[in-house]
PDB file of C-alpha atoms in Angstrom:
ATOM      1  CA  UNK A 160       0.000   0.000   0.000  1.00 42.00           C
ATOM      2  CA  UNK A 161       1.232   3.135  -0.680  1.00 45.00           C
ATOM      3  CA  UNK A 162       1.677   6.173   2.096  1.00 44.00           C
ATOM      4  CA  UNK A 163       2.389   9.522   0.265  1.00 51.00           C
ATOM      5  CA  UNK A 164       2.116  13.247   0.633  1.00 51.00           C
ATOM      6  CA  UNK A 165      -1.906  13.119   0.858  1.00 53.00           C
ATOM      7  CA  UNK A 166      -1.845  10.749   3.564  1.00 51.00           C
ATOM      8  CA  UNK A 167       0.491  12.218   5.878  1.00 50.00           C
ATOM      9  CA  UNK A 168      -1.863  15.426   5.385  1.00 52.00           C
ATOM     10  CA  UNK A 169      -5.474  13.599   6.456  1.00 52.00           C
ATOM     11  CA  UNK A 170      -3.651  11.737   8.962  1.00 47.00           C
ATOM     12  CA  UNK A 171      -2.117  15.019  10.443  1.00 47.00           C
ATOM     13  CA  UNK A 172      -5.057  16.419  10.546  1.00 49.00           C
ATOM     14  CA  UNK A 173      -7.382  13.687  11.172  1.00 47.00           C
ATOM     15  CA  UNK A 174      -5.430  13.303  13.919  1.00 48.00           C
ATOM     16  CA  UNK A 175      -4.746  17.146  15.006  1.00 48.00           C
ATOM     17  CA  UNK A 176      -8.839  16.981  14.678  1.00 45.00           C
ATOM     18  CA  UNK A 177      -9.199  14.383  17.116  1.00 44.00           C
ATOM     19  CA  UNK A 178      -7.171  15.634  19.904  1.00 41.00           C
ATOM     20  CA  UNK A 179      -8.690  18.948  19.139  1.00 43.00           C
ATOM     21  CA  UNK A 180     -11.785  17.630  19.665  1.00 40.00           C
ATOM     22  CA  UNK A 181     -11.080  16.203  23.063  1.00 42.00           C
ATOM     23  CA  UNK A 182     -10.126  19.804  24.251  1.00 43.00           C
ATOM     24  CA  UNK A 183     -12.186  22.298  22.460  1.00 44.00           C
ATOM     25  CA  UNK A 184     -13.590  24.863  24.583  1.00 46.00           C
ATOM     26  CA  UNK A 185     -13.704  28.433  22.715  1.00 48.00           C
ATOM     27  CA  UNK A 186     -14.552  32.225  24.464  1.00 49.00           C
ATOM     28  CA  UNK A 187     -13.391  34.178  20.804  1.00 49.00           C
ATOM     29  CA  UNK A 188     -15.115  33.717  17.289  1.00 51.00           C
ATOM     30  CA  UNK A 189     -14.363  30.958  15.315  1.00 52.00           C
ATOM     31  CA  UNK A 190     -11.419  31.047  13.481  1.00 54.00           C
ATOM     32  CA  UNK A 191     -11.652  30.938   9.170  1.00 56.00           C
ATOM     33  CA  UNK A 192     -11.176  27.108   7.910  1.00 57.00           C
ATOM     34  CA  UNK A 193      -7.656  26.208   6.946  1.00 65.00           C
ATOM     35  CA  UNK A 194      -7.139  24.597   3.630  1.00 75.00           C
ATOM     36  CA  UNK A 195      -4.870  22.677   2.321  1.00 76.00           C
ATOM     37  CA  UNK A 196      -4.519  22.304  -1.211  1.00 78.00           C
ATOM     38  CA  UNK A 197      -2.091  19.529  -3.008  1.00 77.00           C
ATOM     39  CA  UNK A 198      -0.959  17.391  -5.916  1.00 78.00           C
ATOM     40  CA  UNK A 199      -0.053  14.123  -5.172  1.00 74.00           C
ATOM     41  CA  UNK A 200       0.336  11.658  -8.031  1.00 77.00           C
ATOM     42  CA  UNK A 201      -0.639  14.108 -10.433  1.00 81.00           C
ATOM     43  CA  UNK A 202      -3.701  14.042  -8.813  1.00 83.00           C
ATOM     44  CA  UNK A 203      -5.260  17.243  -6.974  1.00 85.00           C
ATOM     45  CA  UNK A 204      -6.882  17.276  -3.944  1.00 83.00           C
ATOM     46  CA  UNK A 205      -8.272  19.829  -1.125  1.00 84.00           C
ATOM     47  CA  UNK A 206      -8.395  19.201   2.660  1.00 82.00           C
ATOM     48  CA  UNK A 207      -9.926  21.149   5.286  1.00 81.00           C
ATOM     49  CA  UNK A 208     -11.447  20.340   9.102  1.00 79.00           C
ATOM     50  CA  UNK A 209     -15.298  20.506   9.191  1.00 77.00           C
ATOM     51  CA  UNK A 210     -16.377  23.401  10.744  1.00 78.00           C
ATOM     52  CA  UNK A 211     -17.321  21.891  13.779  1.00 75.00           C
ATOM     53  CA  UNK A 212     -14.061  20.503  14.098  1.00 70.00           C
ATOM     54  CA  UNK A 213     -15.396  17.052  14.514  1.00 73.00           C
ATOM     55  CA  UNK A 214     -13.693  15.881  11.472  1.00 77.00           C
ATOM     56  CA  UNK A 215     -11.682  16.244   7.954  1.00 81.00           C
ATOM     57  CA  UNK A 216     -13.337  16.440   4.461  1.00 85.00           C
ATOM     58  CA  UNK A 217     -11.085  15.503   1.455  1.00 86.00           C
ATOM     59  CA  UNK A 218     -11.957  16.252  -2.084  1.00 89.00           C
ATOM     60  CA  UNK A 219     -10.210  15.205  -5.409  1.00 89.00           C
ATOM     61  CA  UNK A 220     -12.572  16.252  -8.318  1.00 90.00           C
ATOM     62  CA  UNK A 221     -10.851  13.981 -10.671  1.00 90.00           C
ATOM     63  CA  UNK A 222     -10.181  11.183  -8.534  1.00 90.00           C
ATOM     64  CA  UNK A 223     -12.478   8.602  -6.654  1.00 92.00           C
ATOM     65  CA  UNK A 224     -12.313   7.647  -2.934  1.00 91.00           C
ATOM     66  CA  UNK A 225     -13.100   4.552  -1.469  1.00 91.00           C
ATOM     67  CA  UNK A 226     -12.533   2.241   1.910  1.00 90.00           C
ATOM     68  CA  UNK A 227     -10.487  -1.074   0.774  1.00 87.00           C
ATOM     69  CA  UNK A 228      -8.758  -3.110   2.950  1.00 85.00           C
ATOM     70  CA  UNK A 229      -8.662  -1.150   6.600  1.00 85.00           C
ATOM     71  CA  UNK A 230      -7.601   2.299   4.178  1.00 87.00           C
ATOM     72  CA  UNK A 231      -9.593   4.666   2.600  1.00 87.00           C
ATOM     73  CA  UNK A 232      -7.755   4.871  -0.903  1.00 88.00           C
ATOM     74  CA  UNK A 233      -7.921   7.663  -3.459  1.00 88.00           C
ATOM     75  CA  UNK A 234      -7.990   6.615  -7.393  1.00 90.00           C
ATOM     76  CA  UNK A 235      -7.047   8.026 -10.520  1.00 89.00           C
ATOM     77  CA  UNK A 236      -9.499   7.729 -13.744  1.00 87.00           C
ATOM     78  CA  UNK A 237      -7.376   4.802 -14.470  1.00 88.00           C
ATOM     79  CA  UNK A 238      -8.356   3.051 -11.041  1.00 88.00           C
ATOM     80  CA  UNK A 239      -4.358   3.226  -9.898  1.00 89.00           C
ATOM     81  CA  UNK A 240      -4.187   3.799  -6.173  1.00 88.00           C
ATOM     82  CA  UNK A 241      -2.465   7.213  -5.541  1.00 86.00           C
ATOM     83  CA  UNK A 242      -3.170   7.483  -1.853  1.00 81.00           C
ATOM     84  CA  UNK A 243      -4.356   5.414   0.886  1.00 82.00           C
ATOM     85  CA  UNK A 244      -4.786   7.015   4.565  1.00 83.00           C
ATOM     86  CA  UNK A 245      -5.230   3.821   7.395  1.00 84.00           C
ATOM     87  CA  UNK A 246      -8.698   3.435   9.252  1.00 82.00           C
ATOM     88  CA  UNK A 247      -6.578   2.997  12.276  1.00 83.00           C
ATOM     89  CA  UNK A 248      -4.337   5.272  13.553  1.00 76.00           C
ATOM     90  CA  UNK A 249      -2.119   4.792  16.237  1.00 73.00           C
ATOM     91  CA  UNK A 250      -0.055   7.097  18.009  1.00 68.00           C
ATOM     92  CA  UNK A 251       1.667   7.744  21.753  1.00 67.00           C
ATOM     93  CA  UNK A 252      -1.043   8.529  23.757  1.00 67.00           C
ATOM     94  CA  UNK A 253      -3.549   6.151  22.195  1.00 71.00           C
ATOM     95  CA  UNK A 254      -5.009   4.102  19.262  1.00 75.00           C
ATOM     96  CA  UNK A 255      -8.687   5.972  17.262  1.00 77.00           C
ATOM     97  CA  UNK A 256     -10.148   4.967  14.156  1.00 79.00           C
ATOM     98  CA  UNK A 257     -11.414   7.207  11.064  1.00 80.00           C
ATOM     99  CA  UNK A 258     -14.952   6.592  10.014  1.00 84.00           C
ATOM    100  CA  UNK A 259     -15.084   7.096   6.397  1.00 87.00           C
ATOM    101  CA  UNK A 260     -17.808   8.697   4.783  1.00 90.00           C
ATOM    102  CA  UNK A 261     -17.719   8.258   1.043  1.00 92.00           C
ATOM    103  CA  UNK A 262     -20.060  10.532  -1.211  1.00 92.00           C
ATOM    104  CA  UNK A 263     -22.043   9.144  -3.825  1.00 92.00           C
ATOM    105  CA  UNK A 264     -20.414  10.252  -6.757  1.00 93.00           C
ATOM    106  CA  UNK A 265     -16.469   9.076  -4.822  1.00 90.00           C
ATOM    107  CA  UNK A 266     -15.087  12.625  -5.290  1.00 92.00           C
ATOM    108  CA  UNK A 267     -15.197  13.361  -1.774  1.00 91.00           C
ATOM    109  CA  UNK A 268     -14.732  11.340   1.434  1.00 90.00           C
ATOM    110  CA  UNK A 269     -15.351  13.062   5.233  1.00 88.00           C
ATOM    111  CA  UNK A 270     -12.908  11.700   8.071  1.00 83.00           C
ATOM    112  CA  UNK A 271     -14.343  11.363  11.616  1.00 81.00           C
ATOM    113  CA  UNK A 272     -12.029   9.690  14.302  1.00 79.00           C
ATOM    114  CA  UNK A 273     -13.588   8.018  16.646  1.00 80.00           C
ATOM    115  CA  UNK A 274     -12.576   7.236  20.490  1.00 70.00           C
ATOM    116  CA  UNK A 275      -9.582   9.437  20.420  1.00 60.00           C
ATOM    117  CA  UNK A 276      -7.346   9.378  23.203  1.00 55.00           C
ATOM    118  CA  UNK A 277      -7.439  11.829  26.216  1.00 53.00           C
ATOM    119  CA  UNK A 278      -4.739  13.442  26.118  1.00 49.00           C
ATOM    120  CA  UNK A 279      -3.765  16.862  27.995  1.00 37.00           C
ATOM    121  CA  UNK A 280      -2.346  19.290  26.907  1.00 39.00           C
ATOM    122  CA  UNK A 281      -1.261  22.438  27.753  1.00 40.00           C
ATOM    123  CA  UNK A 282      -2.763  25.479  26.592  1.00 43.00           C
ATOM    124  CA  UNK A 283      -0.066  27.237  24.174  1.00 43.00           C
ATOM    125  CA  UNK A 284      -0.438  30.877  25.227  1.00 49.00           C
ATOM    126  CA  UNK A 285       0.060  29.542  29.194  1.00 56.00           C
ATOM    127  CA  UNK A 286       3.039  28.005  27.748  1.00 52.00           C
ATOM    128  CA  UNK A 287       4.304  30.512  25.674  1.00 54.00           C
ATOM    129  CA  UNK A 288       3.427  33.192  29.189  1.00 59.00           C
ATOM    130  CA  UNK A 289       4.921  30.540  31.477  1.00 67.00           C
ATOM    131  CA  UNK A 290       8.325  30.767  28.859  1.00 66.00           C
ATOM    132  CA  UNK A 291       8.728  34.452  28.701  1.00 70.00           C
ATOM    133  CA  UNK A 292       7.929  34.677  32.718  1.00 77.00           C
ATOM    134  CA  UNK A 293      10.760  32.195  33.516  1.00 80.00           C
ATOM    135  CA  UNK A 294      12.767  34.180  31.152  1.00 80.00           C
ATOM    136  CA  UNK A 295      11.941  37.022  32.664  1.00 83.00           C
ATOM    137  CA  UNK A 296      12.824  36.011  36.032  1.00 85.00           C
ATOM    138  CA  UNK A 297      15.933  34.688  34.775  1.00 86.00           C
ATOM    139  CA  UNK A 298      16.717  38.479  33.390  1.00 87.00           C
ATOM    140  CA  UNK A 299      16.012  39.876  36.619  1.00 88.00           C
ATOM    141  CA  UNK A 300      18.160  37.125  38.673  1.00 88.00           C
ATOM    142  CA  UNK A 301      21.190  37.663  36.497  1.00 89.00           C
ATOM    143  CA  UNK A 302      20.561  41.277  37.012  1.00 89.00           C
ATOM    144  CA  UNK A 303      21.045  40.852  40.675  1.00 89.00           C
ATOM    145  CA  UNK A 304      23.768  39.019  40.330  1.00 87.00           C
ATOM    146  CA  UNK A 305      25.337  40.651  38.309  1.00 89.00           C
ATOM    147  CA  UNK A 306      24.915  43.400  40.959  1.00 89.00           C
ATOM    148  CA  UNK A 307      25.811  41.254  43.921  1.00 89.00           C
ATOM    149  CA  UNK A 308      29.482  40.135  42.053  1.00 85.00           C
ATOM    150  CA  UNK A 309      29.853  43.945  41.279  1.00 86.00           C
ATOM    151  CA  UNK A 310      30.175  44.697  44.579  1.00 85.00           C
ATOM    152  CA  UNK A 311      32.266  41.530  46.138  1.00 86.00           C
ATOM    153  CA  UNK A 312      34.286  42.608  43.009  1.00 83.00           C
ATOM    154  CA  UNK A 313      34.665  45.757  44.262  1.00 85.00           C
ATOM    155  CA  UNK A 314      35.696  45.023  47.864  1.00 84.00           C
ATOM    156  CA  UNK A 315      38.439  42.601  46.896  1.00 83.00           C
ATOM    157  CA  UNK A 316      39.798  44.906  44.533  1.00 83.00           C
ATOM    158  CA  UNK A 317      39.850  47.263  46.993  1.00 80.00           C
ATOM    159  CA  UNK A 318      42.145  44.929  49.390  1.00 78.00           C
ATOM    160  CA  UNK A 319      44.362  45.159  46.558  1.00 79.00           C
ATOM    161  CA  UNK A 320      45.331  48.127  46.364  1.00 78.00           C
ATOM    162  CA  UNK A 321      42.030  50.189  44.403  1.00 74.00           C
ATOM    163  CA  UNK A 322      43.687  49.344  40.980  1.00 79.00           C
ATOM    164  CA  UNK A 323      42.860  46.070  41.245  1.00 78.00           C
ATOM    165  CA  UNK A 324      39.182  46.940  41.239  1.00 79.00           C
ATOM    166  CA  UNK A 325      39.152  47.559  37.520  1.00 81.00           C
ATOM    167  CA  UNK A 326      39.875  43.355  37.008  1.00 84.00           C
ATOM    168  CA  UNK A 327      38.072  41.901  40.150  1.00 83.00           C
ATOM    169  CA  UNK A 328      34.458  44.350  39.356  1.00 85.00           C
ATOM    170  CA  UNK A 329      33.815  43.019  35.515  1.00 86.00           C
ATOM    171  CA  UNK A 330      34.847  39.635  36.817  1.00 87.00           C
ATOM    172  CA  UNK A 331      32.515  39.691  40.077  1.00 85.00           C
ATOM    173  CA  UNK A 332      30.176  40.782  37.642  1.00 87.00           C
ATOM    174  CA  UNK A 333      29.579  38.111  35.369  1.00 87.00           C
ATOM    175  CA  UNK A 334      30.602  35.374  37.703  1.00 88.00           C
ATOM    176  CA  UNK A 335      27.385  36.894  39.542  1.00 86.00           C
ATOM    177  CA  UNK A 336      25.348  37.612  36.332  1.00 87.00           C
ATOM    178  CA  UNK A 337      26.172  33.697  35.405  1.00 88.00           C
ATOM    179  CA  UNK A 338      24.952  32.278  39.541  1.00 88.00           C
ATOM    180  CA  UNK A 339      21.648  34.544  38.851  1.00 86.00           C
ATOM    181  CA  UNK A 340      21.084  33.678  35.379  1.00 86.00           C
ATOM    182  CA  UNK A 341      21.011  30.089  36.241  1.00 85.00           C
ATOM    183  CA  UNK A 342      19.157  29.967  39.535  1.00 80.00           C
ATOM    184  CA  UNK A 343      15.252  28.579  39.260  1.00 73.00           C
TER     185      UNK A 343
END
């Protein structure tokens, strides 16, 4: 069976779509509908997430789609199987399946995973927060200690003789910018 470019894409998304699903709880306007638009095989194809998000529709106007075998498999006119995407997918956190529906003419097929794992996740703009916090904090820390080694700097140059002030304070200094940088 062959595994190609159109695949990887419904699986992806079938599959982005199913752990989406599992966490989908929305405050702001729905976003537009992301397409994705391909040749694979010489044959074109378009595929996009339902609006609900509860699935993927796939269309190749001059191709024909049907389930064979444990795959949904896309055609060409001369019945050659460009693409095949697995009715079970397993990843990491869990195994799903795809429930193919095929539309009565073949040019179209909607992919609807079923039982997909539970998986948490994190939301990404806590991440990305959490990141530029710690970051942040890491800044400040480095700051301090950067401070902090200025001044033992200082006093040791001082015990040697005032002159030695202008090696031991840039020293201090970024031994104590290095301590705060890397503290928690």
């Amino acid at each position: 069976m062959h595994f190609s470019k159109f695949s990887a894409i419904a699986v992806l998304a079938a599959g982005a779509v199913g752990l989406a699903a599992t966490n989908t709880a929305q405050a702001a306007p729905a976003a537009a509908v992301p397409i994705v638009q391909g040749v694979d095989n010489g044959l074109a194809f378009t595929a996009s997430p339902l609006v609900d998000g509860s699935g993927l529709t796939v269309s190749a106007p001059d191709g024909r789609f049907s389930v064979v075998g444990g795959a949904v498999t896309l055609t060409d006119a001369g019945g050659r199987v460009v693409a095949a995407v697995p009715t079970r997918i397993i990843t990491g956190a869990g195994d799903f399946d795809l429930v193919a529906g095929i539309s009565a003419d073949g040019r179209s097929a909607t992919l609807t995973p079923t039982a997909a794992p539970a998986v948490v996740t994190a939301n990404m703009a806590e991440f990305v927060d959490a990141a530029a916090d710690t970051e942040a904090r890491k800044m400040h820390n480095a700051g301090i200690g950067a401070l902090i080694g200025a001044g033992i700097g200082a006093v040791l140059g001082f015990f040697l003789g005032g002159v030695g002030a202008l090696v031991t304070v840039p020293i201090g200094a970024g031994i104590g910018a290095l301590i705060g940088y890397s503290t928690p």
